[in-house]
mmCIF file of C-alpha atoms and ligand atoms in Angstrom:
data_model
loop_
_atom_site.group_PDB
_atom_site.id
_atom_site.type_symbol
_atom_site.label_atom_id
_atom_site.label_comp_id
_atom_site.label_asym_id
_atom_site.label_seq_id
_atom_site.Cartn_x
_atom_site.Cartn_y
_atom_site.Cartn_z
ATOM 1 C CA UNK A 1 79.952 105.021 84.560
ATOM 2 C CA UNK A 2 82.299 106.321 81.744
ATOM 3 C CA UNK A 3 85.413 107.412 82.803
ATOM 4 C CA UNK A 4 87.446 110.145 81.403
ATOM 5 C CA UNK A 5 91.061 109.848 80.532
ATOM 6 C CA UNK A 6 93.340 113.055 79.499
ATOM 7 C CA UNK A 7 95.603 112.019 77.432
ATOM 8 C CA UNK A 8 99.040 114.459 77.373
ATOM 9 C CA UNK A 9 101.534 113.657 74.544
ATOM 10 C CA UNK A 10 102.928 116.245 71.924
ATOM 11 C CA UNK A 11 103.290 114.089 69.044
ATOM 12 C CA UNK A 12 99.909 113.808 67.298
ATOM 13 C CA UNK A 13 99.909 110.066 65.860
ATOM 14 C CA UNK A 14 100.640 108.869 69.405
ATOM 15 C CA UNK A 15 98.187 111.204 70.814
ATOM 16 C CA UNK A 16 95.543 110.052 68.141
ATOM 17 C CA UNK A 17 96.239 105.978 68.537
ATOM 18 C CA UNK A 18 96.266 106.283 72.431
ATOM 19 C CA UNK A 19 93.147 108.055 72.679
ATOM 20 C CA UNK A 20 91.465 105.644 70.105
ATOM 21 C CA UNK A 21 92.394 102.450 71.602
ATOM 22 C CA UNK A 22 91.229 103.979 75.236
ATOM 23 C CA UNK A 23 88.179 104.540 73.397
ATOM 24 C CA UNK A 24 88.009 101.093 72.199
ATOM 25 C CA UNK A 25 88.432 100.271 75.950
ATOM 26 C CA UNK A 26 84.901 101.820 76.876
ATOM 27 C CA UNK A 27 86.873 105.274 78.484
ATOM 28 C CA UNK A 28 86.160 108.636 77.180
ATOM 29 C CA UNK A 29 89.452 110.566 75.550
ATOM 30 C CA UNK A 30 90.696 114.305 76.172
ATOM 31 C CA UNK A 31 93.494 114.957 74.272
ATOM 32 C CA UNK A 32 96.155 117.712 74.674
ATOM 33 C CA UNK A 33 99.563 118.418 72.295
ATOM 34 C CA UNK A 34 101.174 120.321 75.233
ATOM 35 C CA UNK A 35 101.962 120.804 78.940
ATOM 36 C CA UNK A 36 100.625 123.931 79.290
ATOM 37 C CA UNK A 37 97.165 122.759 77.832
ATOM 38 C CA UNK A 38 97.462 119.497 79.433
ATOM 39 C CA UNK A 39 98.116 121.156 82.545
ATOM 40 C CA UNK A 40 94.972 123.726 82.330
ATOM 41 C CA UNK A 41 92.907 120.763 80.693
ATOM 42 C CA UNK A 42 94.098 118.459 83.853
ATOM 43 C CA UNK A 43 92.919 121.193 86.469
ATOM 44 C CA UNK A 44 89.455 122.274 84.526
ATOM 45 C CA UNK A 45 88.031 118.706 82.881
ATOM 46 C CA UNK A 46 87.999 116.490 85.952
ATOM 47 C CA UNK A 47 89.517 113.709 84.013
ATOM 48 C CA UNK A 48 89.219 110.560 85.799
ATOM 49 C CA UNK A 49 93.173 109.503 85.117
ATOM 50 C CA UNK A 50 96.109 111.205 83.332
ATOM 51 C CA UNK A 51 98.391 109.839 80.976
ATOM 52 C CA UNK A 52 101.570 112.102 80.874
ATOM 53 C CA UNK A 53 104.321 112.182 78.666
ATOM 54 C CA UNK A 54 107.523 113.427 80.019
ATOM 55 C CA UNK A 55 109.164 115.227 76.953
ATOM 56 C CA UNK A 56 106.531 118.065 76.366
ATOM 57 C CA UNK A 57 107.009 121.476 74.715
ATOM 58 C CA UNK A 58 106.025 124.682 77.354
ATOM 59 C CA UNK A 59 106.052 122.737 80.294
ATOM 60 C CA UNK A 60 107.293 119.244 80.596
ATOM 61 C CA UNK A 61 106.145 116.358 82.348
ATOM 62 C CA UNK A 62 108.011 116.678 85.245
ATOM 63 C CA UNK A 63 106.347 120.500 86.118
ATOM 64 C CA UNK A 64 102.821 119.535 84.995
ATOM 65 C CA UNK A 65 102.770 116.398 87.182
ATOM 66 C CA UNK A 66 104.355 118.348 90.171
ATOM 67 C CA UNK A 67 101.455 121.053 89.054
ATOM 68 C CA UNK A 68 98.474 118.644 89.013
ATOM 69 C CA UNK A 69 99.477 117.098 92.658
ATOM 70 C CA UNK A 70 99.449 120.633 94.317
ATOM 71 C CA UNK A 71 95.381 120.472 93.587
ATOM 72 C CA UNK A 72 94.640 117.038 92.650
ATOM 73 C CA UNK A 73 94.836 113.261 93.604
ATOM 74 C CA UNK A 74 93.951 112.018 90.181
ATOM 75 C CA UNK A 75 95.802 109.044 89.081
ATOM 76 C CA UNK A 76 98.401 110.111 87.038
ATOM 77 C CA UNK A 77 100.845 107.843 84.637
ATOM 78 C CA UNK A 78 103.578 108.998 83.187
ATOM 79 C CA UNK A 79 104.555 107.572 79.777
ATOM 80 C CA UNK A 80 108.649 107.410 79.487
ATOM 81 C CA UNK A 81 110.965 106.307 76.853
ATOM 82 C CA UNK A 82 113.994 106.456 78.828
ATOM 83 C CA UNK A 83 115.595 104.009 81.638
ATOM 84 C CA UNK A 84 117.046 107.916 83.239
ATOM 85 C CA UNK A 85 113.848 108.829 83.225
ATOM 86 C CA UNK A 86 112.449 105.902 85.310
ATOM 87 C CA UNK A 87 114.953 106.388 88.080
ATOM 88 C CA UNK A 88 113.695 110.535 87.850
ATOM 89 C CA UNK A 89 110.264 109.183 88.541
ATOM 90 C CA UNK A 90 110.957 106.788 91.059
ATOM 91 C CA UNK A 91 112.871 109.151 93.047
ATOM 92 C CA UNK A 92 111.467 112.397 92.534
ATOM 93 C CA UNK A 93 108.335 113.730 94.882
ATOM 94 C CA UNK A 94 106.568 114.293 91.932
ATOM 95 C CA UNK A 95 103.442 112.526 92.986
ATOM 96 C CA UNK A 96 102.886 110.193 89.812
ATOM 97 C CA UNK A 97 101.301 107.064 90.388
ATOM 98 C CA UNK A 98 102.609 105.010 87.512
ATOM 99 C CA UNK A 99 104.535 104.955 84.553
ATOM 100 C CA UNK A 100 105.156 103.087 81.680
ATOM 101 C CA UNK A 101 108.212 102.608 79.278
ATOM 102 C CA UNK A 102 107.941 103.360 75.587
ATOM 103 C CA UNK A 103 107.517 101.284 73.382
ATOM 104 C CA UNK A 104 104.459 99.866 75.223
ATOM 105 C CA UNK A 105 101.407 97.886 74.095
ATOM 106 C CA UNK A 106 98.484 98.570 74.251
ATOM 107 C CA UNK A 107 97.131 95.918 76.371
ATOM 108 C CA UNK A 108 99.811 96.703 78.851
ATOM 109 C CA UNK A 109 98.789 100.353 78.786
ATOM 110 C CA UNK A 110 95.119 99.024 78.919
ATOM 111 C CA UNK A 111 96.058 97.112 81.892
ATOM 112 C CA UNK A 112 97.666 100.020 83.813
ATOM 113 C CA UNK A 113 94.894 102.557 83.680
ATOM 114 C CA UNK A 114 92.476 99.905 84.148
ATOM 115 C CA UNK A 115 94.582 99.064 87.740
ATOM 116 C CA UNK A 116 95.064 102.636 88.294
ATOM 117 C CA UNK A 117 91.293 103.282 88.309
ATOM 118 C CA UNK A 118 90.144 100.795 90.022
ATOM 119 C CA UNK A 119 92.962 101.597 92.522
ATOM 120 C CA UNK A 120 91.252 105.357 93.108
ATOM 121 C CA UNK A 121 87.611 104.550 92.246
ATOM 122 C CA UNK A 122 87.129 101.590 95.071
ATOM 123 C CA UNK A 123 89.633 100.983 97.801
ATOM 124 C CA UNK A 124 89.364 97.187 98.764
ATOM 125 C CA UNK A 125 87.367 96.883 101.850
ATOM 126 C CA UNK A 126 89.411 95.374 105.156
ATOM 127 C CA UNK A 127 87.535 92.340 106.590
ATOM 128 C CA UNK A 128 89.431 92.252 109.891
ATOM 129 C CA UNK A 129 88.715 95.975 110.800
ATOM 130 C CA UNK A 130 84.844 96.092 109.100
ATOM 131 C CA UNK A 131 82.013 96.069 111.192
ATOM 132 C CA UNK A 132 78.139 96.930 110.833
ATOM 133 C CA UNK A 133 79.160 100.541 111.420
ATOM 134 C CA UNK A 134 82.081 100.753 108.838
ATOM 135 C CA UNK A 135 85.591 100.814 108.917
ATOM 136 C CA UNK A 136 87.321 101.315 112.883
ATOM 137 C CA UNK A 137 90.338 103.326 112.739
ATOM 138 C CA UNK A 138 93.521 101.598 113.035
ATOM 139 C CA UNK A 139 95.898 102.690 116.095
ATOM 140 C CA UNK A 140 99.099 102.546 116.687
ATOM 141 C CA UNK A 141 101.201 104.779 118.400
ATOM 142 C CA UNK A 142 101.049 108.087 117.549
ATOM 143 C CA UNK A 143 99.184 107.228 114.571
ATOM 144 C CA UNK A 144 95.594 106.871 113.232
ATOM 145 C CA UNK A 145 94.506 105.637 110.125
ATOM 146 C CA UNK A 146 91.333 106.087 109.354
ATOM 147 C CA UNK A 147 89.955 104.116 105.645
ATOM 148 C CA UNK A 148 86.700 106.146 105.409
ATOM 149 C CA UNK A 149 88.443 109.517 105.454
ATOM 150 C CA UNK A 150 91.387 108.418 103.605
ATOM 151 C CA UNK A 151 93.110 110.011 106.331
ATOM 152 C CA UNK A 152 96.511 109.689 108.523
ATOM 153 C CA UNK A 153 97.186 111.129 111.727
ATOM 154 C CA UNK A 154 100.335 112.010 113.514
ATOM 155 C CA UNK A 155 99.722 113.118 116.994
ATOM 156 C CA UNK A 156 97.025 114.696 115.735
ATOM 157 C CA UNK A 157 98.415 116.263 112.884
ATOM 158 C CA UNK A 158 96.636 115.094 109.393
ATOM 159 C CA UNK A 159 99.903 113.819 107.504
ATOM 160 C CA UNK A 160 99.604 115.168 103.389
ATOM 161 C CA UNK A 161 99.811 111.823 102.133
ATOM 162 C CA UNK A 162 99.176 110.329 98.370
ATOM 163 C CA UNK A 163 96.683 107.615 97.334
ATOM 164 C CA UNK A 164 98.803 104.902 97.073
ATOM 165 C CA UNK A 165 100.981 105.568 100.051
ATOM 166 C CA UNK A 166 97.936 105.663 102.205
ATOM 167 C CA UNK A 167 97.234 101.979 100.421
ATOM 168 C CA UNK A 168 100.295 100.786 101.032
ATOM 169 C CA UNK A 169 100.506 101.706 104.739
ATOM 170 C CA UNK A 170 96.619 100.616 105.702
ATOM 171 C CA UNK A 171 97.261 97.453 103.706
ATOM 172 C CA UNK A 172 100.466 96.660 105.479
ATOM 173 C CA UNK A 173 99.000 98.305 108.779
ATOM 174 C CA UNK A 174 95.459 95.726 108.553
ATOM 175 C CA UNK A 175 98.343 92.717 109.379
ATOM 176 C CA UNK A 176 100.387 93.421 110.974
ATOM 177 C CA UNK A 177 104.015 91.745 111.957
ATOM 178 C CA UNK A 178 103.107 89.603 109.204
ATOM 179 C CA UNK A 179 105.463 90.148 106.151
ATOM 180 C CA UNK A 180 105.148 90.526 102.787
ATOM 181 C CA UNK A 181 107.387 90.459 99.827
ATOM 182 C CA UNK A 182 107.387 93.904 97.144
ATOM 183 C CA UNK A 183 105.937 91.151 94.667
ATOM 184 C CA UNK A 184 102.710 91.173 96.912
ATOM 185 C CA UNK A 185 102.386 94.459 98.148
ATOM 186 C CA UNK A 186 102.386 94.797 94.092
ATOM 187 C CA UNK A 187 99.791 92.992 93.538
ATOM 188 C CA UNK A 188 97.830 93.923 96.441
ATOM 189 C CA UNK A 189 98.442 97.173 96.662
ATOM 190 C CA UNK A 190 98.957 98.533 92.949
ATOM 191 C CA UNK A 191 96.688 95.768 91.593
ATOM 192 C CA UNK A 192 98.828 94.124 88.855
ATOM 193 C CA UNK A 193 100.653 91.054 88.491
ATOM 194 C CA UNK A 194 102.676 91.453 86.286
ATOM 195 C CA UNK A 195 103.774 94.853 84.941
ATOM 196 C CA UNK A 196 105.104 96.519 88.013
ATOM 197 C CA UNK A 197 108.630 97.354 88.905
ATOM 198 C CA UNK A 198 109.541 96.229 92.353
ATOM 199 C CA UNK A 199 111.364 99.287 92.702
ATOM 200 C CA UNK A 200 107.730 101.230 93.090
ATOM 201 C CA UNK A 201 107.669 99.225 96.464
ATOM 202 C CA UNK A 202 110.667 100.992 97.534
ATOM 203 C CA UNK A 203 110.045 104.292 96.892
ATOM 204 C CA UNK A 204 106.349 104.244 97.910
ATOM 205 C CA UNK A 205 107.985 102.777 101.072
ATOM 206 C CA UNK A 206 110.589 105.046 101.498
ATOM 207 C CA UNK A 207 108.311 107.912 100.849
ATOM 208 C CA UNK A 208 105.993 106.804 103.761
ATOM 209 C CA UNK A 209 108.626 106.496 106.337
ATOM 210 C CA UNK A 210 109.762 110.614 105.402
ATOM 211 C CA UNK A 211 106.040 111.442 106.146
ATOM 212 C CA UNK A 212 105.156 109.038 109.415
ATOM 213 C CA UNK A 213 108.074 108.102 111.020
ATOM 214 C CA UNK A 214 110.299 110.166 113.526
ATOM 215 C CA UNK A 215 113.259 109.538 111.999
ATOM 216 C CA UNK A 216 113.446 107.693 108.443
ATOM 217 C CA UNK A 217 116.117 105.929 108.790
ATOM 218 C CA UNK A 218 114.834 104.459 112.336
ATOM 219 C CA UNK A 219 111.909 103.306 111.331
ATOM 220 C CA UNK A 220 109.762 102.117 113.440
ATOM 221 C CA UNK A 221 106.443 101.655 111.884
ATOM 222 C CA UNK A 222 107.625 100.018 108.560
ATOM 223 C CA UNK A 223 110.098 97.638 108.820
ATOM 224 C CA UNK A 224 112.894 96.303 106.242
ATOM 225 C CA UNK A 225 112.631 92.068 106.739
ATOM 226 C CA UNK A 226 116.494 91.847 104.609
ATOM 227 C CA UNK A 227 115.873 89.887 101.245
ATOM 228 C CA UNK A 228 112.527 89.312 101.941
ATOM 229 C CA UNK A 229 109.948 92.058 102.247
ATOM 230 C CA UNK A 230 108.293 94.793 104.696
ATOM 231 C CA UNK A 231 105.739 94.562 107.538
ATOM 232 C CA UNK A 232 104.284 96.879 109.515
ATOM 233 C CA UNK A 233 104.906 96.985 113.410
ATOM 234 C CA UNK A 234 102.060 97.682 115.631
HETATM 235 CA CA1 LIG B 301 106.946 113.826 73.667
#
């Protein structure tokens, strides 16, 4: 199946080469010069991924990425020349997925989208909770995950939760008390070796304990193991 990939960035040339080498890559190309097209381009076309650059003219990245995630999951990457700029990402709820530091090459972009859509096209399947009938919810607490609906549960309350959080949390949630460094939840979780900031980990972590846990800073779902990792307590 070809997959679509909407590709915002105002300068032309880098517009033009990025959308050429995806195309090289087997992925179909939509390209738009600014924020306000990406944004209306992101919300109309379906793309299958988005690759956002953070200085736009109109609207910049940060308000078309906030726009896209109040009506869409799509993986979105943000492409950033700045180390300021990482941090923003990182610790803003702006919903991206990813992002990437300028300059980049082009197999390292090629890597990241090709993570990022595997990532939303086919969630990993969890051998110790599959059975004939599909995947059993996974209980603990006050909370249900569910890995057919993609869904989380509070007390009964369905939690608004991204993608990769959910990820994160069923992965960790499938083992429990068993702990795992950011390195592996990296690699298991966003689906690359070798690219990733650890940092991510964090966030995505810390992100997850504002949505399920009664108070953040208590956790007592995901748990900090000092200098070595998370785990999930059932
Ligand atoms: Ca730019």
């Amino acid at each position: 199946m070809e997959r679509t990939i909407l590709v915002i960035e105002d300068e032309q040339n880098i517009n033009d080469i990025l959308a050429f080498s995806l195309k090289k890559e087997g992925y179909k190309t939509i390209s738009a010069l600014d924020g306000i097209t990406g944004l209306e381009k992101a919300l109309t076309e379906n793309p299958d991924l988005i690759l956002l650059d953070v200085m736009l003219p109109g609207l910049d990245g940060w308000e078309v990425c906030k726009k896209i995630r109040e009506q869409s999951q799509v993986p979105i990457i943000m492409l950033t020349a700045r180390e300021d700029e990482i941090d923003k990402i990182l610790g803003l709820e702006l919903g991206a997925d990813d992002y990437i530091t300028k300059p980049y090459s082009m197999r390292e972009l090629a890597a990241r989208v090709k993570a990022n859509l595997r990532r939303s096209a086919a969630p990993p399947p969890i051998p110790e909770n599959k059975n004939d009938e599909g995947q059993d919810d996974i209980v603990s607490g006050d909370l249900v995950i569910n890995a057919e609906r993609y869904e989380v549960t509070k007390n009964g309350e369905i939690i608004d939760i991204t993608l990769r959080e959910f990820e994160l949390l069923r992965f960790l949630a499938t083992q429990p008390t068993k702990i795992f460094s950011r390195e592996k939840l990296l690699e298991n979780v966003w689906g690359y070796e070798y690219y990733g900031d650890v940092r991510t980990v964090d966030v995505t972590v810390r992100r997850l304990r504002e949505k399920i846990e009664d108070d953040p800073s208590m956790p007592k779902y995901i748990i900090t193991k000092r200098g070595v990792g998370y785990y999930f307590n059932k």
